[in-house]
Coordinates of C-alpha atoms and ligand atoms in Angstrom, one line a residue:
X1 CA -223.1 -234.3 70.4
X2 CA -223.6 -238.3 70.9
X3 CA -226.6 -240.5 69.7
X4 CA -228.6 -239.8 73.3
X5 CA -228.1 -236.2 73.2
X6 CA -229.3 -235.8 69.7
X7 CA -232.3 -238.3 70.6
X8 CA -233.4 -235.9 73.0
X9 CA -233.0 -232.5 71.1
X10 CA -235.6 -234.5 68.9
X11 CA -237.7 -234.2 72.2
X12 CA -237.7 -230.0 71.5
X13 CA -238.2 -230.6 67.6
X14 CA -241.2 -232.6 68.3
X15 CA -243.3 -230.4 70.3
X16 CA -242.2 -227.2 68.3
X17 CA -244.1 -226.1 65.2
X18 CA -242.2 -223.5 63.8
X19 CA -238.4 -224.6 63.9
X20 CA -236.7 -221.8 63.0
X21 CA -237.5 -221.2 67.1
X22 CA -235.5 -223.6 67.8
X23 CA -232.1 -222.1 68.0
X24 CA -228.8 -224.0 69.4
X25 CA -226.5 -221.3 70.1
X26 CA -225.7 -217.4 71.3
X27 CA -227.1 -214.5 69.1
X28 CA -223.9 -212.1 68.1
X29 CA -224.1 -209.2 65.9
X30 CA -227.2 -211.0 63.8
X31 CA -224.5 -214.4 64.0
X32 CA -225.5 -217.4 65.5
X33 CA -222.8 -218.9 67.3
X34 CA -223.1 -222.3 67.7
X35 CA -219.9 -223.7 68.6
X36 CA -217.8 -222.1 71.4
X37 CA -213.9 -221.5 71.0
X38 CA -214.2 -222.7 74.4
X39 CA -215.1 -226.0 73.0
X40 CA -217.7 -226.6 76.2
X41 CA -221.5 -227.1 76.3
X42 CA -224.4 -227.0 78.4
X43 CA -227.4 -228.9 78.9
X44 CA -230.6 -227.4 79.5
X45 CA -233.5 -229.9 80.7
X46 CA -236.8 -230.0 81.2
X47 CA -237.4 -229.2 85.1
X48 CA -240.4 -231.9 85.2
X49 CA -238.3 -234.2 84.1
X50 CA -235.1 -234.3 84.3
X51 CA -235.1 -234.9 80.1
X52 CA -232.2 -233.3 77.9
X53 CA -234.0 -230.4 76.0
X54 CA -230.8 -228.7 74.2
X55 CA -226.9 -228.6 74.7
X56 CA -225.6 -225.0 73.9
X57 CA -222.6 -223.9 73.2
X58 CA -220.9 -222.2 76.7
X59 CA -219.3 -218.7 75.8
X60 CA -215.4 -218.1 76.5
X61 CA -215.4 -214.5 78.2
X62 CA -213.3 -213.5 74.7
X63 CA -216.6 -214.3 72.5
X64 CA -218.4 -212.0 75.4
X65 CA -216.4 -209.3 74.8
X66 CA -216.9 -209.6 71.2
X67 CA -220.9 -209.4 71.8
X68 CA -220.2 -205.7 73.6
X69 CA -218.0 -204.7 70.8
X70 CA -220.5 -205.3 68.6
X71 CA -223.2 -204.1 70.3
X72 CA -221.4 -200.8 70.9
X73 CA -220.4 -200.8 67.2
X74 CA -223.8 -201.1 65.8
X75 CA -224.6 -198.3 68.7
X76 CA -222.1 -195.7 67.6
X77 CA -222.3 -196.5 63.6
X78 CA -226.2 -196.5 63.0
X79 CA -228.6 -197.4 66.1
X80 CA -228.6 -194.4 68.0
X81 CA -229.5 -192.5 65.2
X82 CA -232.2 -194.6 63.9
X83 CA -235.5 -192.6 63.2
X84 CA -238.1 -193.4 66.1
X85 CA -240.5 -194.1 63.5
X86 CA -237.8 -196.6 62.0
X87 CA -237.6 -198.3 65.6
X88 CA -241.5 -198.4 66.5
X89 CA -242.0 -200.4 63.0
X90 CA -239.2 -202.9 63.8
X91 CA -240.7 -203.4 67.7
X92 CA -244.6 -203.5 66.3
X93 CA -243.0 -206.2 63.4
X94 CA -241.8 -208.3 67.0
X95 CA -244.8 -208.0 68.6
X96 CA -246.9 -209.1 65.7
X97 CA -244.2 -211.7 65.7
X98 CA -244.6 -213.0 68.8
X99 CA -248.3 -213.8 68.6
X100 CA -248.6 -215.1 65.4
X101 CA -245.9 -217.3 67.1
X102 CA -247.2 -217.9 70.5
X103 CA -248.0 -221.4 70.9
X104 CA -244.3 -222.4 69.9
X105 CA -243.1 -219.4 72.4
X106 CA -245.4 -221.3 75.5
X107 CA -244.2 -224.6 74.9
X108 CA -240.5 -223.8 74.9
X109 CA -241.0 -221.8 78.0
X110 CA -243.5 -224.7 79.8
X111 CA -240.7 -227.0 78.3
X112 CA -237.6 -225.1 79.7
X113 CA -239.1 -223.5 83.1
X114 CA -241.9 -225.9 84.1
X115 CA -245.1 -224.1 84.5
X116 CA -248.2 -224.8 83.2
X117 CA -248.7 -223.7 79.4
X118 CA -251.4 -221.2 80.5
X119 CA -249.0 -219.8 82.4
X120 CA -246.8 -219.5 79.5
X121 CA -249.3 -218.3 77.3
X122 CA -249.9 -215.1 79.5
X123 CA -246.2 -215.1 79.6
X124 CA -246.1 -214.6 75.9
X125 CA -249.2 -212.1 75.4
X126 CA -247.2 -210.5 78.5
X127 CA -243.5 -210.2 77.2
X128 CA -245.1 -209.7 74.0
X129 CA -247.3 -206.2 75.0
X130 CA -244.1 -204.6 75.6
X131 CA -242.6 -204.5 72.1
X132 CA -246.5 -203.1 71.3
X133 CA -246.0 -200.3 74.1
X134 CA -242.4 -199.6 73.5
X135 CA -243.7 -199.2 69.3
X136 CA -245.4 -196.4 70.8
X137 CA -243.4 -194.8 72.9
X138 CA -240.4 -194.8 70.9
X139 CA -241.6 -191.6 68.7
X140 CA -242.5 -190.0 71.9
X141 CA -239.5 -189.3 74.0
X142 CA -239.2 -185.3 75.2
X143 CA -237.6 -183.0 76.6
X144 CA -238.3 -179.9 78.1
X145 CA -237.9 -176.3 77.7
X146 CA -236.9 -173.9 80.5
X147 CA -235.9 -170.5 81.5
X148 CA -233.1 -170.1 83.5
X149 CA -232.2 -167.2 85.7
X150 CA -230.0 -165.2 83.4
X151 CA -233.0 -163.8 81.2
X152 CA -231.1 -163.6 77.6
X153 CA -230.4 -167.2 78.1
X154 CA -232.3 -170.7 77.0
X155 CA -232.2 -173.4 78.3
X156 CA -233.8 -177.3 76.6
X157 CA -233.1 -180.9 77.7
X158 CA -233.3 -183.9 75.1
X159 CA -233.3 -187.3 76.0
X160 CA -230.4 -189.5 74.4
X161 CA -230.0 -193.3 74.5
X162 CA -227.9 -194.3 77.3
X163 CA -225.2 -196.8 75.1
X164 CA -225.0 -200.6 75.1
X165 CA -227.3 -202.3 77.5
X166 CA -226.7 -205.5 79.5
X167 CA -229.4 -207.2 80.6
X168 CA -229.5 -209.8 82.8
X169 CA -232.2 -212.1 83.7
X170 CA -233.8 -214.5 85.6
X171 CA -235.4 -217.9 85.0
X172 CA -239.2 -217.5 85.9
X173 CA -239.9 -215.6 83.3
X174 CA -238.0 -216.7 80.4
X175 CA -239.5 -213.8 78.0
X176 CA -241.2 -211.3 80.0
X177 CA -238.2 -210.2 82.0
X178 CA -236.1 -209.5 78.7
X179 CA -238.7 -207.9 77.1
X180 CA -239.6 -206.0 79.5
X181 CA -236.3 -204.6 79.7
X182 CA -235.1 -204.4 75.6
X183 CA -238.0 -203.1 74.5
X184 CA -237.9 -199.8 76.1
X185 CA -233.9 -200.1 75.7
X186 CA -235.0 -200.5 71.6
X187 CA -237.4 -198.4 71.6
X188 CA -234.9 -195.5 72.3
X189 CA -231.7 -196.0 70.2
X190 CA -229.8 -198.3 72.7
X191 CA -228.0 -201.6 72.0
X192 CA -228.8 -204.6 74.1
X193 CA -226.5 -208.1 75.4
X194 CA -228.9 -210.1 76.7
X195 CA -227.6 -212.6 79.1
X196 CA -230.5 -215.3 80.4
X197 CA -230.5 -217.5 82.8
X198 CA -228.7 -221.1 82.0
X199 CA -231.9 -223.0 82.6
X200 CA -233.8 -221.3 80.7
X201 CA -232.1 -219.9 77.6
X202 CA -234.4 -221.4 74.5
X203 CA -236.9 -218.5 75.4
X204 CA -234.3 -216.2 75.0
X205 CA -232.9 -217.4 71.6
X206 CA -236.5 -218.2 70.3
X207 CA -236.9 -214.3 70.9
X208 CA -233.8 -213.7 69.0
X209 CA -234.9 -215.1 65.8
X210 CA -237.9 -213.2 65.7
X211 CA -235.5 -210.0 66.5
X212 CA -233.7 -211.1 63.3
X213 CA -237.1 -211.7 61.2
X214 CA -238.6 -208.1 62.3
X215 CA -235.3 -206.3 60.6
X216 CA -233.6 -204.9 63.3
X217 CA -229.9 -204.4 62.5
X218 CA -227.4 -206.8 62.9
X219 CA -225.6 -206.2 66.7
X220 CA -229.1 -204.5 68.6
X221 CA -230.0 -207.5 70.3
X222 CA -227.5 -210.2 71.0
X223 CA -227.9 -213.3 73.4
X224 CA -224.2 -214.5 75.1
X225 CA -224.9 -217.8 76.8
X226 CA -222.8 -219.9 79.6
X227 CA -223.7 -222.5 81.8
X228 CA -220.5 -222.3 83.8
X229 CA -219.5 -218.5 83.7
X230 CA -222.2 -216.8 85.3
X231 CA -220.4 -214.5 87.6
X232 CA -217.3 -214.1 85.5
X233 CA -219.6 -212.9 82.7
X234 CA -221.6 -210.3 85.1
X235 CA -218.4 -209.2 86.5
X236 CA -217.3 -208.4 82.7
X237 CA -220.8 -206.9 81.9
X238 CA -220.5 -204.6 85.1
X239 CA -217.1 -203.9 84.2
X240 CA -217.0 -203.0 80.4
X241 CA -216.8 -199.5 80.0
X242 CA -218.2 -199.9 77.0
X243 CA -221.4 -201.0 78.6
X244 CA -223.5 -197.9 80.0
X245 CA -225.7 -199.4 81.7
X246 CA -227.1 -202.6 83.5
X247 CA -230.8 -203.8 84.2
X248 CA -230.7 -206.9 86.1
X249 CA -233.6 -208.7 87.5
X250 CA -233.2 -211.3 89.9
X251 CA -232.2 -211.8 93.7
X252 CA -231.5 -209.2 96.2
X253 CA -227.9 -211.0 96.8
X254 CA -227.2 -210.9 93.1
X255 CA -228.0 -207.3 92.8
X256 CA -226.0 -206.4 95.9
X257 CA -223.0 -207.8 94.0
X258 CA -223.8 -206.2 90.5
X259 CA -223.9 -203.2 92.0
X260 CA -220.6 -202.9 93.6
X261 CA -219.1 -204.2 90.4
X262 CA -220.3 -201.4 88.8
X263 CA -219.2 -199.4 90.7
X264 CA -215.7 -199.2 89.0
X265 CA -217.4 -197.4 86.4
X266 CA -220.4 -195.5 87.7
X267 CA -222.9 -197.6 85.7
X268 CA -226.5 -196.5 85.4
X269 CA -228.1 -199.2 86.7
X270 CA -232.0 -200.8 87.0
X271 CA -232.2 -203.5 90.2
X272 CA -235.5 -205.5 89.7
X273 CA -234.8 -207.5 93.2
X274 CA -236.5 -210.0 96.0
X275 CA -240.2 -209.2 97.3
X276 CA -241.6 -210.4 100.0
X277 CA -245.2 -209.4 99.5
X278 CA -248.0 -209.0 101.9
X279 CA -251.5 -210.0 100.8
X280 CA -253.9 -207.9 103.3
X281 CA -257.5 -208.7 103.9
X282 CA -259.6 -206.8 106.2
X283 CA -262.9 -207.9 107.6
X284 CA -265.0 -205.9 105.2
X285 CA -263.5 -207.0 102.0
X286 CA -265.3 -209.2 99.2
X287 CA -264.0 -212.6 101.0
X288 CA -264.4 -214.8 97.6
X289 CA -262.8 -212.3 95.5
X290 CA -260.3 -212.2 98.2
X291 CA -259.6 -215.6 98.4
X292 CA -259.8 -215.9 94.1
X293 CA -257.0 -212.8 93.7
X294 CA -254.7 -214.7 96.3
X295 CA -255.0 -217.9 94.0
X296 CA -253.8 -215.8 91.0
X297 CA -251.4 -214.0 92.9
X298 CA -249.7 -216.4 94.8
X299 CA -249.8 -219.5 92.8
X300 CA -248.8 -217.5 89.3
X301 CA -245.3 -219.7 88.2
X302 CA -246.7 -222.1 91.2
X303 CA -245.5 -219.3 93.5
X304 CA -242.3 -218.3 91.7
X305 CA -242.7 -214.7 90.7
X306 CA -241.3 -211.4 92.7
X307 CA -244.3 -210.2 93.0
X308 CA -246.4 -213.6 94.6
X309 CA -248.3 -212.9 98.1
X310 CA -245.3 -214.2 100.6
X311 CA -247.5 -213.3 104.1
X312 CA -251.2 -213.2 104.0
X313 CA -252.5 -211.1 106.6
X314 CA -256.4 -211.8 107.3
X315 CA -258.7 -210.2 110.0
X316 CA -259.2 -212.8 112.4
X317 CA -263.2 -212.2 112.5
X318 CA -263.3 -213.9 108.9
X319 CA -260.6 -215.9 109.4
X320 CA -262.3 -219.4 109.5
X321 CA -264.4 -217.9 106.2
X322 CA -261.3 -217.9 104.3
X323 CA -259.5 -220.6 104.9
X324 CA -262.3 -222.8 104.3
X325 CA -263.2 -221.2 101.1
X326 CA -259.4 -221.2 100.0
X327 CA -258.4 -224.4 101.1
X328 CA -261.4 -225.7 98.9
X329 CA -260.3 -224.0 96.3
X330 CA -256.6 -224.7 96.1
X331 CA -257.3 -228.9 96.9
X332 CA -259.0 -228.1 93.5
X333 CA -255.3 -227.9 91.5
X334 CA -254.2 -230.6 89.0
X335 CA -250.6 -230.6 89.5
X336 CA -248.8 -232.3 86.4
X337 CA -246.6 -231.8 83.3
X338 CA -247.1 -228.3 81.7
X339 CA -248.0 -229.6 78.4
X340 CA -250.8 -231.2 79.7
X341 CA -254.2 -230.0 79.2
X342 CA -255.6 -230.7 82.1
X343 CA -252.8 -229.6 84.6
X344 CA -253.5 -225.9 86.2
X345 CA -250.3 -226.1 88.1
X346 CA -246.5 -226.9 86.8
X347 CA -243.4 -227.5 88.5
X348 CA -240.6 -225.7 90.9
X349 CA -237.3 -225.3 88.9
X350 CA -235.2 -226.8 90.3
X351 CA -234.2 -228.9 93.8
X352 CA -233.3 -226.3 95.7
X353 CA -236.5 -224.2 95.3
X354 CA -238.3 -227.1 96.9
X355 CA -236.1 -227.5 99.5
X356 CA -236.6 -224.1 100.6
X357 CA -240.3 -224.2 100.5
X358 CA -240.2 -227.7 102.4
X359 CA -237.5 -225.3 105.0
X360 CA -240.2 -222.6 105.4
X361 CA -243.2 -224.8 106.0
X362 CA -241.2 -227.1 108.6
X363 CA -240.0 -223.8 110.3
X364 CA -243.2 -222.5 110.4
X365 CA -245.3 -226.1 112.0
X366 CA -242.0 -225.8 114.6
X367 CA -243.2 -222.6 115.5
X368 CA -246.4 -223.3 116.0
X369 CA -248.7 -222.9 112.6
X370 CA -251.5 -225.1 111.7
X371 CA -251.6 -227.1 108.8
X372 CA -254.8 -226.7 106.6
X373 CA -253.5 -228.2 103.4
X374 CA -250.4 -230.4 103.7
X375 CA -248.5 -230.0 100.8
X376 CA -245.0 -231.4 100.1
X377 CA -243.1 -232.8 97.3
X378 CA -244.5 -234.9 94.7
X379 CA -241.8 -237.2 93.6
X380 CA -244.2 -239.9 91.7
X381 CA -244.9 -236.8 89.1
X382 CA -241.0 -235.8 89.4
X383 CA -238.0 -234.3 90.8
X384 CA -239.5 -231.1 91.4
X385 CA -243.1 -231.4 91.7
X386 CA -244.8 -230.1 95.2
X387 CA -248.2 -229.9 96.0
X388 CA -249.5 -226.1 97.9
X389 CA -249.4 -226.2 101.2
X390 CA -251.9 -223.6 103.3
X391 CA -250.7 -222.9 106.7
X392 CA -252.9 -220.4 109.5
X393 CA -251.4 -218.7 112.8
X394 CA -248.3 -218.9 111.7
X395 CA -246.1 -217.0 114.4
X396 CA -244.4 -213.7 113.6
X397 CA -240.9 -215.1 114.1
X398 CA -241.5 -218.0 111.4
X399 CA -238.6 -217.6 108.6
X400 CA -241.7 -217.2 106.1
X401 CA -242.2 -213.8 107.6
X402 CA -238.5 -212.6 106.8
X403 CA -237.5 -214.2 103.7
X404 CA -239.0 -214.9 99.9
X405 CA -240.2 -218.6 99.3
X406 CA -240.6 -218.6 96.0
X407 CA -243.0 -221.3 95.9
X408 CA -246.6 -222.5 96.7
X409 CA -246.1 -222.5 100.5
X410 CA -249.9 -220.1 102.0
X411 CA -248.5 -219.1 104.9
X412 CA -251.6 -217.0 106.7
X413 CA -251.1 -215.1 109.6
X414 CA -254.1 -212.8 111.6
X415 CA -254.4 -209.1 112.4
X416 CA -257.1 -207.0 114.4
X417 CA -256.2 -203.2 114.0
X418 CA -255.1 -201.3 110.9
X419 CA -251.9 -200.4 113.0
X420 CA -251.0 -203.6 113.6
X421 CA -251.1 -204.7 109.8
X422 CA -249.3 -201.8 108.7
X423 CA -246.6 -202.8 111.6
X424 CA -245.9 -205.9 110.4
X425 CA -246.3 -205.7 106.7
X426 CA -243.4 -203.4 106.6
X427 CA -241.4 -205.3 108.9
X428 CA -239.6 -206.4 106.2
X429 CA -236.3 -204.7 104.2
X430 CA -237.7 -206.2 100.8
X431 CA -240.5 -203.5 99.4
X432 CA -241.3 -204.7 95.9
X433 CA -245.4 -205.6 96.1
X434 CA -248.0 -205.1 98.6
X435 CA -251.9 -206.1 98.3
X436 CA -254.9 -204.8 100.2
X437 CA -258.6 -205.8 100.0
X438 CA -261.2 -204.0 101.8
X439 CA -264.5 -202.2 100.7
X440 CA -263.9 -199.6 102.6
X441 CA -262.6 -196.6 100.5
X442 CA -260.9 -194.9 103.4
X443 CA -259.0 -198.1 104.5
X444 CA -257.8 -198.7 101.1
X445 CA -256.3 -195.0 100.9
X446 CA -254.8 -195.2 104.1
X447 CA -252.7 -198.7 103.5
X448 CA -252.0 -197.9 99.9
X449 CA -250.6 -194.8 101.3
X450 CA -249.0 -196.4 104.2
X451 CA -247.5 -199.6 103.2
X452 CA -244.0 -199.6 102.3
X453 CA -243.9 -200.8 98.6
X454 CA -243.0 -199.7 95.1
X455 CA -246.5 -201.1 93.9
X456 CA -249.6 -201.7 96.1
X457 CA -252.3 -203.5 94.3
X458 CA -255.8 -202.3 95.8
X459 CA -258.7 -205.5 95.7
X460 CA -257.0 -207.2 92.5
X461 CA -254.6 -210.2 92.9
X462 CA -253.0 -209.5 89.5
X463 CA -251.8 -205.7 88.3
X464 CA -248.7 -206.8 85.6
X465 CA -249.1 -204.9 82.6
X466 CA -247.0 -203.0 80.3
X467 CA -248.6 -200.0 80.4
X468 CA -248.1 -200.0 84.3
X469 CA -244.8 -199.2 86.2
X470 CA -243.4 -202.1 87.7
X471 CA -240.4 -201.5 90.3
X472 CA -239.8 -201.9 94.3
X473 CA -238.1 -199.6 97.3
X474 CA -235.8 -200.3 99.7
X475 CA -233.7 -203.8 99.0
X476 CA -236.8 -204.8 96.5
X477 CA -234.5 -202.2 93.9
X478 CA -234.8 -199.3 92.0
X479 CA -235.9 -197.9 88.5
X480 CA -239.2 -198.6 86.5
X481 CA -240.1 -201.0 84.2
X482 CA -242.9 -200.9 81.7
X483 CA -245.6 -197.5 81.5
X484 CA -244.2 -194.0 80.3
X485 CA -241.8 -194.0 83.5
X486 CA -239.6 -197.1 82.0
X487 CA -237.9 -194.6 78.6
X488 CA -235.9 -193.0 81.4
X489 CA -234.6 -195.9 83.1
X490 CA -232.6 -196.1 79.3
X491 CA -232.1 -192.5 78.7
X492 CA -230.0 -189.9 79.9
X493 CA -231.1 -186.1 80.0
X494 CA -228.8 -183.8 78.3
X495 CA -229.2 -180.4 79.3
X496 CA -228.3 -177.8 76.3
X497 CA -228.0 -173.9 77.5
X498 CA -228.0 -171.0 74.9
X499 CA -227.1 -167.7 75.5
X500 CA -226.9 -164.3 74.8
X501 CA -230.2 -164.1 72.8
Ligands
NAD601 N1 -238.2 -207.5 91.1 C1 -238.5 -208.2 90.0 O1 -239.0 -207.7 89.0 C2 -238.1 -209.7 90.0 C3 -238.6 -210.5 88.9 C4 -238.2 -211.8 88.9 C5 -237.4 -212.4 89.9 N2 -237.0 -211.6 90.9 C6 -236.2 -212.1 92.0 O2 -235.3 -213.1 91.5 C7 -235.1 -214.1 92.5 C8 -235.3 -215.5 91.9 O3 -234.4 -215.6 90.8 P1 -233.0 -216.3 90.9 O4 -233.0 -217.2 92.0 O5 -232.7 -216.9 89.6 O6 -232.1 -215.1 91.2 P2 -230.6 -214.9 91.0 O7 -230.3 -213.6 91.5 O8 -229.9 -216.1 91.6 O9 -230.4 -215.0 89.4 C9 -230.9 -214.1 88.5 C10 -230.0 -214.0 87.3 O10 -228.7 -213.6 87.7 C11 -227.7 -214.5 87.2 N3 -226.6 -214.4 88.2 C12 -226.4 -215.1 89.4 N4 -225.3 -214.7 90.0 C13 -224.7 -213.8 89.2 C14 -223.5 -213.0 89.2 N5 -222.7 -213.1 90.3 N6 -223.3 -212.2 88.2 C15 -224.1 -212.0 87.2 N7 -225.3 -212.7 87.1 C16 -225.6 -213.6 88.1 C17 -228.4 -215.8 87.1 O11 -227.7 -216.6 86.2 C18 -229.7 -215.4 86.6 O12 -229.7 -215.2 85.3 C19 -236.1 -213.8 93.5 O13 -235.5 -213.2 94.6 C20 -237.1 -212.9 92.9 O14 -237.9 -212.1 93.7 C21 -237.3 -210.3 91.0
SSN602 O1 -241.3 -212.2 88.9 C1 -241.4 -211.1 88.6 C2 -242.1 -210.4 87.5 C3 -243.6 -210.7 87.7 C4 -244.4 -209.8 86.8 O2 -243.9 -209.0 86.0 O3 -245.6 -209.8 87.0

């Protein structure tokens, strides 16, 4: 590492309290790796900036292999049969963890990913409710007892920890999308690799060291990390037969490809993919508390989570009501540095999210939409700062209404029959969120009912939780995350017949 390099690590060490969070390289079998036999590195930065935050070692695919072996090792030799009671201490011990730790978890997420560090903060108490769940799930998993046709005979099922886990994640929520995925994996005997995304990869290791701290044995959560291997290492994940299964959260592309890698081996497999939401108001709903949900919902991560409003569908009678009130409110933003106090909103990621947000608003003026705020990128705050943009009558052919933005592009568009909405909301082969406000109890029954979605959030802009199922249909994915439903997802039912009684 040179003199500039080391300078700006000092950048990370600065703003973190507790340093053992700061960790510079892969979690293996309770081993930090910090050199690579590879002998390459890669830089993560600070997306505001463009700043140095950490160069990590990049993984050969030989010290990925040794991560599975591991992982399955620890499986076979002791995890699996770990007492549930054992596993719910070490997961409350994490949780525990992670708040007393919480303001050195924001900042290295704020610091790695870009978004404000209230964002961050919820992103912690978020990622960090899941250990707390899974502590109390894990003594909780059951089977069932049945009689079969033959009358002498019995029949039970138990539920048995699928293997090794690999768990691939995305970027916008550095925490939250691993924990949501190795706590319930933890919680019931399985192993996990853990592969993050390269920009954001501190969160991960942070996480790591609190794994080691709250006792869990050597090899049950490990971190590989690459900046160059990406594919190579989730063709090897998909492909290890050692692996049992794969939960990946990320794009709909990605997903595609994971899951015809697997297919070599028959992989169980979890696809948390693309959304491409509606946000539905009809004419009777509570317009401010309309227009205050939407602002959660769709500038959370300054419009970069799966689950953001993409389309916002208002009945044109209170149309002019609600843009006015919104685009009040959204002109309200401070737009600056995550560590600052005062700004509300963060950064994009990276370049090319803002390019696409800057493609889907000029698409959509092309075609026809109004401009009610502006928007655009911000390049005296940085590479990748953009203000929101709010655009009305946008056209149904407008790329917005096809594809995910990812990013603080409004785009509203007008209904005037319950038919129509439901129409066009599902028009769509993504089916991950859907919202709906109305007062009317029959309306809200009849979309929820109707809309083609794994969740549909009824008059509330915000439903994440981990007690709740979280999980889309169609290309949105499959399997459920979180809530009672997200132990099966990493456990296999073994059916055990006895007979002649
Ligand atoms: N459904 C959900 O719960 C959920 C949650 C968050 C994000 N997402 C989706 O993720 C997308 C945004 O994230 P993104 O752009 O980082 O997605 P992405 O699919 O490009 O990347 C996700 C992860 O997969 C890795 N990856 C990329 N190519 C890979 C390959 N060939 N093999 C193995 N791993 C590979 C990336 O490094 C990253 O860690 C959006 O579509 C969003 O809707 C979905
Ligand atoms: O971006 C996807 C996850 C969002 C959430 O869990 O609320």
């Amino acid at each position: 590492m040179d003199s500039k390099e080391q300078e700006q690590n000092q950048y990370l060490m600065a703003n973190i309290h507790n340093k053992e969070l700061i960790k510079k390289g892969a979690f293996i079998n309770g081993e930090w790796l910090e050199t690579s036999e590879s002998n390459r590195t890669f830089a993560v930065k600070d997306p505001a900036t463009g700043e140095l935050i950490a160069t990590l070692p990049d993984l050969s695919l030989n010290e990925v292999d040794h991560a599975i072996r591991c992982a399955d090792k620890t499986f076979q030799d002791n995890y699996k049969n770990t007492l549930p009671r054992q596993r719910s201490q070490w997961l409350l011990k994490l949780y525990e963890l992670m708040l007393e730790n919480i303001e050195d978890l924001a900042k290295i997420i704020t610091l790695e990913n870009g978004k404000s560090l209230a964002d961050s903060t919820s992103e912690v108490k978020y990622a960090a409710s899941y250990f707390q769940w899974y502590s109390e799930e894990a003594p909780r998993i059951y089977g069932a007892t049945i009689q079969p046709s033959i009358s002498t005979n019995r029949v039970f099922t138990i539920r048995q920890p699928v293997g090794v886990c690999a768990v691939i994640c995305p970027w916008n929520f550095p925490s939250a999308m691993i924990t949501r995925k190795a706590a319930a994996a933890l919680a019931t005997g399985c192993t996990v690799v853990v592969k993050p995304d390269h920009e954001t990869p501190l969160s991960a290791l942070a996480l790591a060291a609190l794994v080691e701290k709250a006792g869990f044995p050597p090899g049950a959560f490990n971190v590989i990390i690459s900046g160059t291997r990406t594919s190579e290492i989730g063709t090897r994940l998909c492909e290890s037969s050692l692996i049992k299964k794969l939960s990946f959260t990320g794009s709909t592309r990605v997903g595609k490809i994971l899951m015809k890698q697997s297919s070599s081996n028959i992989k169980k497999l979890s696809l948390e993919l693309g959304g491409n939401a509606p946000f539905i108001v009809f004419e009777d709903a509570d317009v401010e508390k309309a227009v205050d949900q939407l602002i959660l919902c769709k500038f959370r991560g300054l419009g970069q989570t799966c689950v953001c409003a993409n389309r916002v569908y208002v009945q044109t009678k209170i149309l002019d009501n609600f843009v006015s009130m919104l685009k009040e409110k959204v002109s309200a933003f401070k737009i600056g540095h995550g560590l600052l106090k005062e700004t509300t909103h963060g950064c994009l990621i990276n370049k090319q999210t803002l390019e696409k947000v800057e493609k889907h608003k000029k698409d959509a003026i092309e075609k026809g939409a109004k401009v009610i705020l502006g928007g655009g990128p911000l390049p005296d705050l940085g590479p990748t700062f953009y203000e929101p943009c709010i655009l009305s009558n946008v056209p149904k052919n407008a790329l917005v209404s096809k594809e995910e933005t990812f990013g603080p592009l409004c785009p509203i568009f007008t209904f005037d029959t319950m038919q129509e909405v439901i129409k066009a909301a599902n028009d769509t082969e993504f089916g991950l969120a859907s919202y709906v406000f109305s007062k009317n109890i029959n309306t809200v029954f009849k979309m929820a009912e109707s809309l083609e979605a794994g969740m549909v959030s009824c008059n509330t802009g915000i439903f994440s939780d981990s007690a709740v199922p979280f999980g889309g249909i169609k290309e949105s994915g499959f399997g459920r995350e979180g809530s009672l439903y997200g132990i099966e997802d990493y456990t296999v039912v073994k059916t055990i017949n006895v007979g002649t009684l």
